Short mmCIF file of C-alpha atoms in Angstrom, two decimals:
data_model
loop_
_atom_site.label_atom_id
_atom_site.label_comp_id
_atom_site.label_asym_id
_atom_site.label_seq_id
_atom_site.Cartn_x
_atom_site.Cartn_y
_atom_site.Cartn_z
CA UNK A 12 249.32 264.28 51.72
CA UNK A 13 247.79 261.12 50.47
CA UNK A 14 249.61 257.72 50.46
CA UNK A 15 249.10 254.50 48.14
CA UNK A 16 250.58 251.52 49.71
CA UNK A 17 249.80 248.78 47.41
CA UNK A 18 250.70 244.98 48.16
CA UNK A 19 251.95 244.03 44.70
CA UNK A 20 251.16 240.45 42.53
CA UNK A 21 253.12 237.32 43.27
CA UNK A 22 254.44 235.63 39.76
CA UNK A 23 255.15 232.40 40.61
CA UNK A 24 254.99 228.57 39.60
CA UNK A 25 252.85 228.11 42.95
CA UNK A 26 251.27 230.37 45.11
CA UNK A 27 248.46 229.77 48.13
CA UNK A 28 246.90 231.91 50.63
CA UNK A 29 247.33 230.58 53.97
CA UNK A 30 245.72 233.34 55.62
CA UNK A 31 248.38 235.49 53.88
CA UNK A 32 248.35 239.33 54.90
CA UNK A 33 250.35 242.03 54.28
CA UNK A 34 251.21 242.37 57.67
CA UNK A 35 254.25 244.77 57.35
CA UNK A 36 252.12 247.35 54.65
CA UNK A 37 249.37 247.19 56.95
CA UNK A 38 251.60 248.28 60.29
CA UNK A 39 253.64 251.32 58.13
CA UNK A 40 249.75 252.07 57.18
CA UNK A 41 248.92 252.45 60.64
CA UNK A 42 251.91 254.07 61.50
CA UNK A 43 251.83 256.98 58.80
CA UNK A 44 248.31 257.41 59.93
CA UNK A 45 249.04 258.53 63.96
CA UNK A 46 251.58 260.94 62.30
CA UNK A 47 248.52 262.61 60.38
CA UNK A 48 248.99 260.97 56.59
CA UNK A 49 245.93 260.14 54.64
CA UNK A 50 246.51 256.45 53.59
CA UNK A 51 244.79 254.33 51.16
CA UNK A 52 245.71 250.99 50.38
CA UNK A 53 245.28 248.55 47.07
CA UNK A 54 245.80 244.25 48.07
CA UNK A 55 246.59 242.65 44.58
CA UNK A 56 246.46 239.20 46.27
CA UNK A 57 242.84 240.13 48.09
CA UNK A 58 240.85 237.00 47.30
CA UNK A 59 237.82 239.02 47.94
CA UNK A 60 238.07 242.05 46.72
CA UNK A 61 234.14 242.96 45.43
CA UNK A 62 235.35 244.44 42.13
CA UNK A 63 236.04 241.44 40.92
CA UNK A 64 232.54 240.41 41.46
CA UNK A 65 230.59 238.51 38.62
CA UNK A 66 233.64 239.58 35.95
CA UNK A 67 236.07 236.61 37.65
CA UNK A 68 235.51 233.82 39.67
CA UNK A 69 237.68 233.31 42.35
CA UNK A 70 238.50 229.67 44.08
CA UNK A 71 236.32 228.73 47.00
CA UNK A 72 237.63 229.05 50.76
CA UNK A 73 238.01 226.24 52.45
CA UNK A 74 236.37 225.98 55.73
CA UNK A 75 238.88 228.11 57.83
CA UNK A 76 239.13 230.45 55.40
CA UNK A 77 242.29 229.76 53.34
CA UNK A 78 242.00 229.15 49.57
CA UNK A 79 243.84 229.44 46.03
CA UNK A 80 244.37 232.88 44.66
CA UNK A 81 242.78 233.69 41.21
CA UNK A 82 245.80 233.24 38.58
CA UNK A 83 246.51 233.59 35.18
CA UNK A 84 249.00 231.95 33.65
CA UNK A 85 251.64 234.23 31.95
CA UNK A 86 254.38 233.89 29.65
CA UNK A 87 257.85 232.22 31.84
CA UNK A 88 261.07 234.54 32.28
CA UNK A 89 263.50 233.70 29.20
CA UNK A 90 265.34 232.27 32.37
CA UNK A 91 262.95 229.84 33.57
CA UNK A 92 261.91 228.84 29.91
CA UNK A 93 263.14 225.19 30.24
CA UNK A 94 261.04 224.45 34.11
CA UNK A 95 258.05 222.06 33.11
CA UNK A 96 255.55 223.76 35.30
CA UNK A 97 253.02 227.26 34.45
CA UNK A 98 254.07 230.55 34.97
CA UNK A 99 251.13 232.34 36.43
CA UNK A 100 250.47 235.92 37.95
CA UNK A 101 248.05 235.40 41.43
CA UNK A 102 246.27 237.90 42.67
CA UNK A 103 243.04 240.42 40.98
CA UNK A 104 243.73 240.79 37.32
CA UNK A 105 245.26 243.75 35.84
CA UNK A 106 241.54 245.15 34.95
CA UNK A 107 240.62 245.47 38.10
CA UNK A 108 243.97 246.77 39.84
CA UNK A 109 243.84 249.86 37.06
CA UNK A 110 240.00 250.26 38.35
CA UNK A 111 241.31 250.92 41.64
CA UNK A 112 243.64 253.03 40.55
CA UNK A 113 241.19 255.24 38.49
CA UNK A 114 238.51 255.42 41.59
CA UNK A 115 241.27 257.19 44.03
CA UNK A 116 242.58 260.29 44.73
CA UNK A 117 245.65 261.04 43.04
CA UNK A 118 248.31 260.09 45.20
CA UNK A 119 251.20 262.40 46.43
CA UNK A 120 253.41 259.06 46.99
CA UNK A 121 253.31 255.72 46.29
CA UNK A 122 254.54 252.82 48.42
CA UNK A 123 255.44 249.07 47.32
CA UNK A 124 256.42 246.37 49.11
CA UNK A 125 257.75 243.31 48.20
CA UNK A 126 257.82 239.61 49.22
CA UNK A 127 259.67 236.66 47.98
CA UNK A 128 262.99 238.06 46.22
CA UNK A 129 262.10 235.82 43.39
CA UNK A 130 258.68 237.57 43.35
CA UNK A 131 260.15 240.43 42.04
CA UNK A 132 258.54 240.70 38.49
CA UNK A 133 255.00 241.29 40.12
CA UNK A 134 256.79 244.26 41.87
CA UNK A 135 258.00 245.44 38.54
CA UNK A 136 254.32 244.73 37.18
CA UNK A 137 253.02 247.46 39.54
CA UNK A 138 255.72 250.24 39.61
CA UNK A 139 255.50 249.86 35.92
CA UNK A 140 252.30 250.64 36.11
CA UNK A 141 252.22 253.11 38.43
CA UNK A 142 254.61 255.28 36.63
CA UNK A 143 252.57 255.61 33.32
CA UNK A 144 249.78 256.68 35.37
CA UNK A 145 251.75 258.90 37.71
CA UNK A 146 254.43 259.65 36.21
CA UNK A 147 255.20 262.53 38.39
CA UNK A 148 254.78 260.75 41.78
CA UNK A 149 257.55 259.27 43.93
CA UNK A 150 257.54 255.41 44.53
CA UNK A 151 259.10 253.98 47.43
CA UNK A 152 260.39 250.39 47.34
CA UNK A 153 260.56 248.57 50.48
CA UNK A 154 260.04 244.84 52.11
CA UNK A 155 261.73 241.48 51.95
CA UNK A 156 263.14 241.30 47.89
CA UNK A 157 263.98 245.34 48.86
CA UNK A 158 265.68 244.86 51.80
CA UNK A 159 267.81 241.38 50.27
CA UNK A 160 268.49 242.02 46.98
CA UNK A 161 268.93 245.84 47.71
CA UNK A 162 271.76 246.63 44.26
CA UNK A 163 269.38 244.51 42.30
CA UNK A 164 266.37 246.46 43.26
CA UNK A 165 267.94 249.99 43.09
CA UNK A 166 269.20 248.75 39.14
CA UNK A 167 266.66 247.67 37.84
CA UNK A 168 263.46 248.31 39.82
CA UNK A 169 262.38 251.83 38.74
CA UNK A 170 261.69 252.76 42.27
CA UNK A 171 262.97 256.50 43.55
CA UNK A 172 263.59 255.05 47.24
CA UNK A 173 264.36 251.81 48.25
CA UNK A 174 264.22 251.08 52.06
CA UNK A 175 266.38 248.33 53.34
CA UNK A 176 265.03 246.64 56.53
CA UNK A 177 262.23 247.74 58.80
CA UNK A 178 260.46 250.69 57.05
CA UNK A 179 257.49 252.47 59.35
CA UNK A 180 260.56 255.26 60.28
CA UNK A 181 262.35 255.50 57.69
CA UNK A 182 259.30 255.63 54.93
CA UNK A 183 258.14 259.16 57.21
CA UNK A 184 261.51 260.32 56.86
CA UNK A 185 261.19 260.57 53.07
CA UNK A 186 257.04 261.77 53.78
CA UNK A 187 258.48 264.40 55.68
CA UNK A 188 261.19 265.67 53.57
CA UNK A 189 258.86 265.69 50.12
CA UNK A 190 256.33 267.25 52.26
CA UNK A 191 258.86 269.68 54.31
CA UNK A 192 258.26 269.08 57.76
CA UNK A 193 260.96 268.90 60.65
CA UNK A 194 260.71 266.41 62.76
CA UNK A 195 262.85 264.81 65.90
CA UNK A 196 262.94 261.42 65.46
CA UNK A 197 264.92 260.22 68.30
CA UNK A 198 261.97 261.11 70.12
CA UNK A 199 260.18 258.05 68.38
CA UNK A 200 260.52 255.14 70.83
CA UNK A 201 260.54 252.17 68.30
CA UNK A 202 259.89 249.69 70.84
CA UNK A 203 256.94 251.35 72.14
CA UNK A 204 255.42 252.03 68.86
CA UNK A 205 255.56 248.04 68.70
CA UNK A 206 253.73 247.37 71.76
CA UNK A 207 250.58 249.68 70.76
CA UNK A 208 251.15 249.21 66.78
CA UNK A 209 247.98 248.06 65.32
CA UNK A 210 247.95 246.99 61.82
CA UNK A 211 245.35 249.28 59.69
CA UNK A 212 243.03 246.32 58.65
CA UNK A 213 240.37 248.92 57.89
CA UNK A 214 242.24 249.74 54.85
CA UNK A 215 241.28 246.17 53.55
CA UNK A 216 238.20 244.61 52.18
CA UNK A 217 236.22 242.44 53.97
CA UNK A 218 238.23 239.65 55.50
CA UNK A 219 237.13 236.93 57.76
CA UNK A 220 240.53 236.17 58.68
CA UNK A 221 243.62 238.16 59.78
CA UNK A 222 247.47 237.64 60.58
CA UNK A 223 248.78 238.75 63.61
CA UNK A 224 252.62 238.90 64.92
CA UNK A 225 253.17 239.02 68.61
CA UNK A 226 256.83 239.65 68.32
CA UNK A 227 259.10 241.51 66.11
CA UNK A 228 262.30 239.81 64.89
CA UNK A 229 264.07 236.30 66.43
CA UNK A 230 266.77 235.03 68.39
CA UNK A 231 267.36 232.33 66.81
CA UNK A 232 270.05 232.05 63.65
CA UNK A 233 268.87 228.94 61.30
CA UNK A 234 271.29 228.76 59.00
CA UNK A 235 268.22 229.19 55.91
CA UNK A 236 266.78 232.01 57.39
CA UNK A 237 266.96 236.27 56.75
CA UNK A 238 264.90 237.10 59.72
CA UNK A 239 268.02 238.37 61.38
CA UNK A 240 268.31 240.50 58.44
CA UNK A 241 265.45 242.04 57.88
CA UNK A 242 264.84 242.87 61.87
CA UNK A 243 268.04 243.74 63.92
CA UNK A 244 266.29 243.00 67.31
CA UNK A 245 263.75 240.70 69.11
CA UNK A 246 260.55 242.72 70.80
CA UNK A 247 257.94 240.62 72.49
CA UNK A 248 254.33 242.40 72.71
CA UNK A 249 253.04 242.43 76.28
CA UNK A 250 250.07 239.60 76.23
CA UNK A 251 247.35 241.78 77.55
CA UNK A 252 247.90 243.61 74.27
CA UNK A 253 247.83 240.95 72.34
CA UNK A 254 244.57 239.72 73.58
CA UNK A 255 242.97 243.56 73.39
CA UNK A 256 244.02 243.45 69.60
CA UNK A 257 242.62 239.94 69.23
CA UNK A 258 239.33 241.08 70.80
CA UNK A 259 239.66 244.26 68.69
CA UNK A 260 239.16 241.97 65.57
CA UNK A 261 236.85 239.84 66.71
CA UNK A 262 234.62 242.96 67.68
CA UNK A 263 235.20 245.24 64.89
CA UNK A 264 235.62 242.86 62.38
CA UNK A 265 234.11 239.58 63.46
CA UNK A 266 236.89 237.18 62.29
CA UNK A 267 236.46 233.55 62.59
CA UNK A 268 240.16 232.59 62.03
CA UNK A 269 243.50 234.22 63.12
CA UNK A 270 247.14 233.11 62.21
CA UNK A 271 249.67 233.51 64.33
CA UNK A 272 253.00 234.13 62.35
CA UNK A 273 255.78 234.72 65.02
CA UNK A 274 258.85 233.11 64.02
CA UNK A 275 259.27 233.09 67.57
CA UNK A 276 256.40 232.37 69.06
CA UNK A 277 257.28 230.20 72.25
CA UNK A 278 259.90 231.81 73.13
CA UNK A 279 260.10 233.10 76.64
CA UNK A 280 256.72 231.02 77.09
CA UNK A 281 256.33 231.63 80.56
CA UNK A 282 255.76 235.15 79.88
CA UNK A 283 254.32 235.22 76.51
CA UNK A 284 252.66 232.86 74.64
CA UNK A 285 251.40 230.83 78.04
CA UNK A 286 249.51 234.24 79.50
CA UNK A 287 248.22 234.86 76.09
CA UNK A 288 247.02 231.18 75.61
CA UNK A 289 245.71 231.18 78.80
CA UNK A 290 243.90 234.63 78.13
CA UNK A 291 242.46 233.33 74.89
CA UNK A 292 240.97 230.49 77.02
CA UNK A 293 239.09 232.37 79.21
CA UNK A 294 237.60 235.34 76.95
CA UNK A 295 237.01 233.63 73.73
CA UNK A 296 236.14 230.11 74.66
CA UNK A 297 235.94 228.73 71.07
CA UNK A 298 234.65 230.95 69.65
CA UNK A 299 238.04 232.04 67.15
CA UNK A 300 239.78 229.73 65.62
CA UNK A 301 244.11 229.81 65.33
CA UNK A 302 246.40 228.52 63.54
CA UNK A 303 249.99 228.95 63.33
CA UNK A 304 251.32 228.01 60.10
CA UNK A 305 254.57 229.38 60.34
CA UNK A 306 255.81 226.02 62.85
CA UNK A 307 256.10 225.95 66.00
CA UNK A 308 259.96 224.92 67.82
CA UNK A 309 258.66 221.49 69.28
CA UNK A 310 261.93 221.52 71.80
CA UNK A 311 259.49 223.81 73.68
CA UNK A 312 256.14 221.55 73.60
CA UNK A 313 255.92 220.15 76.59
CA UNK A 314 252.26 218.71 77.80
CA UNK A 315 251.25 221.76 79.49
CA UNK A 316 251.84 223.57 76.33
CA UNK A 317 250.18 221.33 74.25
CA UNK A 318 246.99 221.55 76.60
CA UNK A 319 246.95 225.16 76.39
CA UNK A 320 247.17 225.02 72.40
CA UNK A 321 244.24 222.66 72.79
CA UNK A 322 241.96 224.32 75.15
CA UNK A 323 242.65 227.98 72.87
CA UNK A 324 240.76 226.31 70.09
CA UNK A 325 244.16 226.21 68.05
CA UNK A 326 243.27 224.49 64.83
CA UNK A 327 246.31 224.09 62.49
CA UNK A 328 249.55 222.96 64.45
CA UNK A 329 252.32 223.17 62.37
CA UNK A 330 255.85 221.59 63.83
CA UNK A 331 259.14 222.58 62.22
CA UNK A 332 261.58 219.26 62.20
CA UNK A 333 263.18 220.17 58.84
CA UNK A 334 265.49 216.69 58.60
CA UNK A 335 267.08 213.89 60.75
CA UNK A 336 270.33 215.40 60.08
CA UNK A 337 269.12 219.01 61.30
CA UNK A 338 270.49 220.83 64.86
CA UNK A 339 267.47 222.27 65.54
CA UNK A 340 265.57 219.08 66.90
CA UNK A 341 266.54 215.89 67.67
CA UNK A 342 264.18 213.04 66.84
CA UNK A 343 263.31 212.23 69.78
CA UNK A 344 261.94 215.74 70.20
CA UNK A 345 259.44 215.42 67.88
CA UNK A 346 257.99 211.93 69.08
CA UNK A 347 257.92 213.91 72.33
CA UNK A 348 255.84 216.70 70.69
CA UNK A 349 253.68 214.93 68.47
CA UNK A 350 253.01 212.65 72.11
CA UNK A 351 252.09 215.62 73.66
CA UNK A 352 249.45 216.64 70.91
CA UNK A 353 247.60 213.97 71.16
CA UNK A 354 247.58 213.51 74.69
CA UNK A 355 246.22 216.81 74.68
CA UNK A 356 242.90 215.61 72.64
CA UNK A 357 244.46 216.22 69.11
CA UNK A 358 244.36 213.40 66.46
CA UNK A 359 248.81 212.86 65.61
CA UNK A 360 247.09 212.92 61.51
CA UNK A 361 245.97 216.68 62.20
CA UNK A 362 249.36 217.85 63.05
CA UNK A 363 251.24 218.68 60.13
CA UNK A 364 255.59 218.32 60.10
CA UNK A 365 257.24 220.88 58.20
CA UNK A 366 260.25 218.78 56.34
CA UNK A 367 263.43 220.81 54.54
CA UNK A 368 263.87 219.53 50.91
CA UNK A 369 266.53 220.82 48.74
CA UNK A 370 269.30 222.00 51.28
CA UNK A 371 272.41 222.23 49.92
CA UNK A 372 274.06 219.19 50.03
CA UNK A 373 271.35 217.40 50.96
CA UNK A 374 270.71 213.93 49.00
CA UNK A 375 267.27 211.77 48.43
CA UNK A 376 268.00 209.11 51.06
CA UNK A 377 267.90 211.80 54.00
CA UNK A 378 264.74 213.54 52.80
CA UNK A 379 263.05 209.92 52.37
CA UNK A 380 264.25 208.86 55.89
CA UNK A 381 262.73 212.15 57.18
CA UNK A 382 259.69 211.31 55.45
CA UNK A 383 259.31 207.56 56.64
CA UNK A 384 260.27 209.24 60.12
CA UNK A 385 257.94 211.89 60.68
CA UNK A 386 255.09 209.00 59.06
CA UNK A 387 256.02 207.14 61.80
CA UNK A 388 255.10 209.17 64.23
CA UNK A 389 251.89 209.08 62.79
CA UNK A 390 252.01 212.99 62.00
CA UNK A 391 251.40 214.01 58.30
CA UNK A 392 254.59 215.36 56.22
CA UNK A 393 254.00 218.56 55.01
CA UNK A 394 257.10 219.08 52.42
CA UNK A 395 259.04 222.88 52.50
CA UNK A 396 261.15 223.34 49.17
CA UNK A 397 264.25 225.25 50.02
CA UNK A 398 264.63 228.81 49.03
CA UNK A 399 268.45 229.68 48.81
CA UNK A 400 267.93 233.34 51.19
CA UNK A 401 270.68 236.16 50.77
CA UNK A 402 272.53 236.69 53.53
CA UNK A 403 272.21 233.45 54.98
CA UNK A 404 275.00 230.62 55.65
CA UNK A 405 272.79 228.33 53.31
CA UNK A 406 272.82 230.98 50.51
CA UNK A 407 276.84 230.68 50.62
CA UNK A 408 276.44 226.96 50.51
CA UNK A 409 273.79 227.18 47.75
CA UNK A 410 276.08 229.50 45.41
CA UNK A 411 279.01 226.60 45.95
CA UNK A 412 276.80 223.96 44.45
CA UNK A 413 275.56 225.46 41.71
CA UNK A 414 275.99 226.46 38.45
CA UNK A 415 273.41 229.34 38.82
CA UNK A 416 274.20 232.65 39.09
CA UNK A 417 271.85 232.83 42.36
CA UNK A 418 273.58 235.78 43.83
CA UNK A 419 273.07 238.10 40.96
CA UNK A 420 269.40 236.62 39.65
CA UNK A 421 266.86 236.54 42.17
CA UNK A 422 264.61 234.28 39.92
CA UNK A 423 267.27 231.28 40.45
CA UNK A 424 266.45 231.78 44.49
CA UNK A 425 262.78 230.62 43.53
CA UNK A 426 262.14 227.33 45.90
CA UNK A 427 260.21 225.32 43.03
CA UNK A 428 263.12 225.12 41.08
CA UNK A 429 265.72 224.27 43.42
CA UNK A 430 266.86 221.18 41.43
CA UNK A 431 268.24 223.05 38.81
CA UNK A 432 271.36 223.79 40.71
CA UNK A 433 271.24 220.96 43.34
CA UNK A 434 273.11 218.63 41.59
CA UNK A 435 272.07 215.45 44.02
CA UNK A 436 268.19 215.82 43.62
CA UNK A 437 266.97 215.63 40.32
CA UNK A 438 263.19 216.38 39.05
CA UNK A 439 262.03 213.14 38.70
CA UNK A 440 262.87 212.66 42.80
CA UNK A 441 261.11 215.75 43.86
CA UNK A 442 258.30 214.03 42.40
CA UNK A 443 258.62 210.79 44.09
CA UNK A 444 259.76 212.81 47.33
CA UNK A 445 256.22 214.55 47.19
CA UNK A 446 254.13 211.12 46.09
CA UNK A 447 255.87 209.79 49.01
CA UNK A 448 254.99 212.77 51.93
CA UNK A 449 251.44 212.51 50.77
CA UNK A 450 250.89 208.50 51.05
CA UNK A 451 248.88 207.01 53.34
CA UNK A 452 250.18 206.53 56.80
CA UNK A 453 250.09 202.84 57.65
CA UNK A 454 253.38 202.63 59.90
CA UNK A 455 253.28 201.11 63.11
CA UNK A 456 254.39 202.81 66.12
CA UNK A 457 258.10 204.07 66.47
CA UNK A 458 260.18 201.62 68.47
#
């Protein structure tokens, strides 16, 4: 039986590819494939995919490999007619995704996944298309928009199966029953399948850069965020196998750059993250370079850390603050951190502060005292537009601020355009809150 898995377009007022993969495609890919499926595998957001060629010229990498998508700007939802920004479509144009299409086998099935819920019209795009030219063949809908906005996907996406939450088992159930094999599934140890779970890379272009996840899930509950949602447990990969599939890309596919994108990821550091940084250390010895843009929880960077993360070659450091009003870190904690950075041989203007902007509630005086905060610790701002989640305890605070109908129209959840229903931050401020985060540090130390 052969099996399309296609990573669908992202339609969007802003898109970028910080070494953006599609991590959870790539590990049902891997898994269909030990249970004998033949899969093949179409990335609309590739950046260099080599049909593209001469025909369309995509935006240059920057040196560690991350970069703008190619884009096209495309005509705005009747919704989001009135936002002053583009509407554009990233990812290979529609030309080339319908070459792909026409240089395969014919599929049996078709799977889809799906990112940002607000991303859903690029999901759409493809299904669309799939169904004029296989009109016969099943499509299964699964991923993040899939999993949150589950009624609005089964109205209105066109999809014969939608899969709610993590989707390597349940996506070979419905293999096996169009196929009509029997199967005992309780015999599938989920937790060991994520210890030796390799994501099928192969199935890609060329890449000089790949994601990795070390864990499954997180224990924590921020009150933005659905990963609680979308995985009902937290599972920890042993560190030797981390470093066997980090030395399984370097080998095989002689990456320069891997991003680490654990929400989680120093978490039971003792065990995890420490043996694995310490590993790193002693069989790569600079010659990979990491990053971990997701942000790290600085109430766990303590010098030794920070030494490790130095030594490892770790390029991008990304530390999640969010706001001076937020529970998850005090200030203090993040002079602490940034201290440790550069104590470690970092310079504090090459760490990068994630700050929340748009939370409900939230008014311009607390994201500018952030700002000026974080400046002062001489680390650079790096501004994260709220994205009201479903599911979450800020989604429920989101829907009592606004005006929006955000709980029935995932395009309203879109994080660019959070001022429309936030009634104390208007356009004009997101402006100056962004001209702000991005001027030139000349605070003195923090007293």
């Amino acid at each position: 039986m052969n099996v399309l898995l296609i990573n669908p377009w992202i339609y969007d007022f802003a898109a970028y590819d910080l070494w953006l993969k599609p991590l959870g495609l790539l590990n049902i890919a891997s898994f269909l494939e030990k249970f004998g499926y033949k899969v093949s595998l179409i990335n609309c957001l590739d950046r260099n995919h080599p049909l593209g060629g001469k025909r369309y010229k995509n935006p240059p990498a920057n040196r560690f490999n991350c970069g703008k998508f190619f884009s096209q700007e495309v005509a705005k939802p009747p919704l989001l007619k009135d936002v002053p920004r583009k509407y554009k479509r990233y990812g290979i144009p529609p030309e080339i995704f319908e070459e792909e299409l026409s240089h395969l086998e014919k599929p049996h099935v078709v799977g889809i996944t799906s990112g940002m819920t607000y991303w859903y019209p690029g999901v759409f795009e493809v299904i669309k298309r799939i169904k004029e030219k296989f009109p016969k063949t099943p499509v299964i809908l699964g991923g993040i928009y899939a999993s949150l906005c589950f009624e609005h996907a089964r109205k209105f996406s066109g999809a014969d199966y939608i899969i709610k939450g993590k989707g390597e088992i349940p996506f070979l159930k419905i293999l096996d029953g169009i196929k009509g094999v029997k199967r005992d599934y309780s015999r599938i140890c989920w937790k060991k399948i994520q210890q030796n779970l390799l994501p099928a890379y192969h199935l890609l272009y060329r890449t000089a850069s790949v994601a990795i996840l070390t864990s499954r899930g997180c224990p924590f509950r921020c009150s933005y965020c659905a990963s609680f949602l979308l995985e009902d447990c937290f599972i920890q990969k042993d560190p030797e196998k981390v470093l066997n599939e980090i030395s399984y890309y370097v080998n095989k596919f002689k990456v320069k750059d891997i991003a680490f994108y654990d929400d989680a990821l120093l978490v039971n550091a003792e065990k995890h993250i420490i043996p694995i940084l310490e590993g790193i250390i002693k069989k790569f010895k600079g010659k990979v370079r990491f990053h971990t843009p997701n942000g790290l929880h600085i109430k766990f960077i303590d010098e030794k850390m920070a030494k490790l993360f130095y030594s490892a070659n770790f390029k991008t450091i990304r530390l999640s603050f969010e706001s001076i009003s937020s529970n998850k870190a005090s200030e203090m904690d993040l002079v602490k951190a940034v201290e440790n950075f550069a104590r470690a041989g970092y310079k504090k203007e090459d760490l990068g502060v994630y700050i929340m902007v748009g939370l409900p509630g939230q008014d311009l005086d607390e994201i500018t005292n952030s700002i000026e905060f974080v400046r002062k610790t001489g680390a650079r701002v790096k501004i994260a537009e709220f994205s009201p989640i479903p599911g979450t305890a800020e989604f429920e605070k989101a829907i009592r601020h606004s005006c929006l109908p955000l709980q029935q129209e995932p395009l309203f959840q879109n994080n660019s355009i959070f001022y429309l229903w936030n009634k104390k931050i208007s356009y004009q401020d997101l402006l100056k809150i962004k001209k702000l985060s991005k001027k030139e540090d000349e605070c003195g130390p923090l007293e």
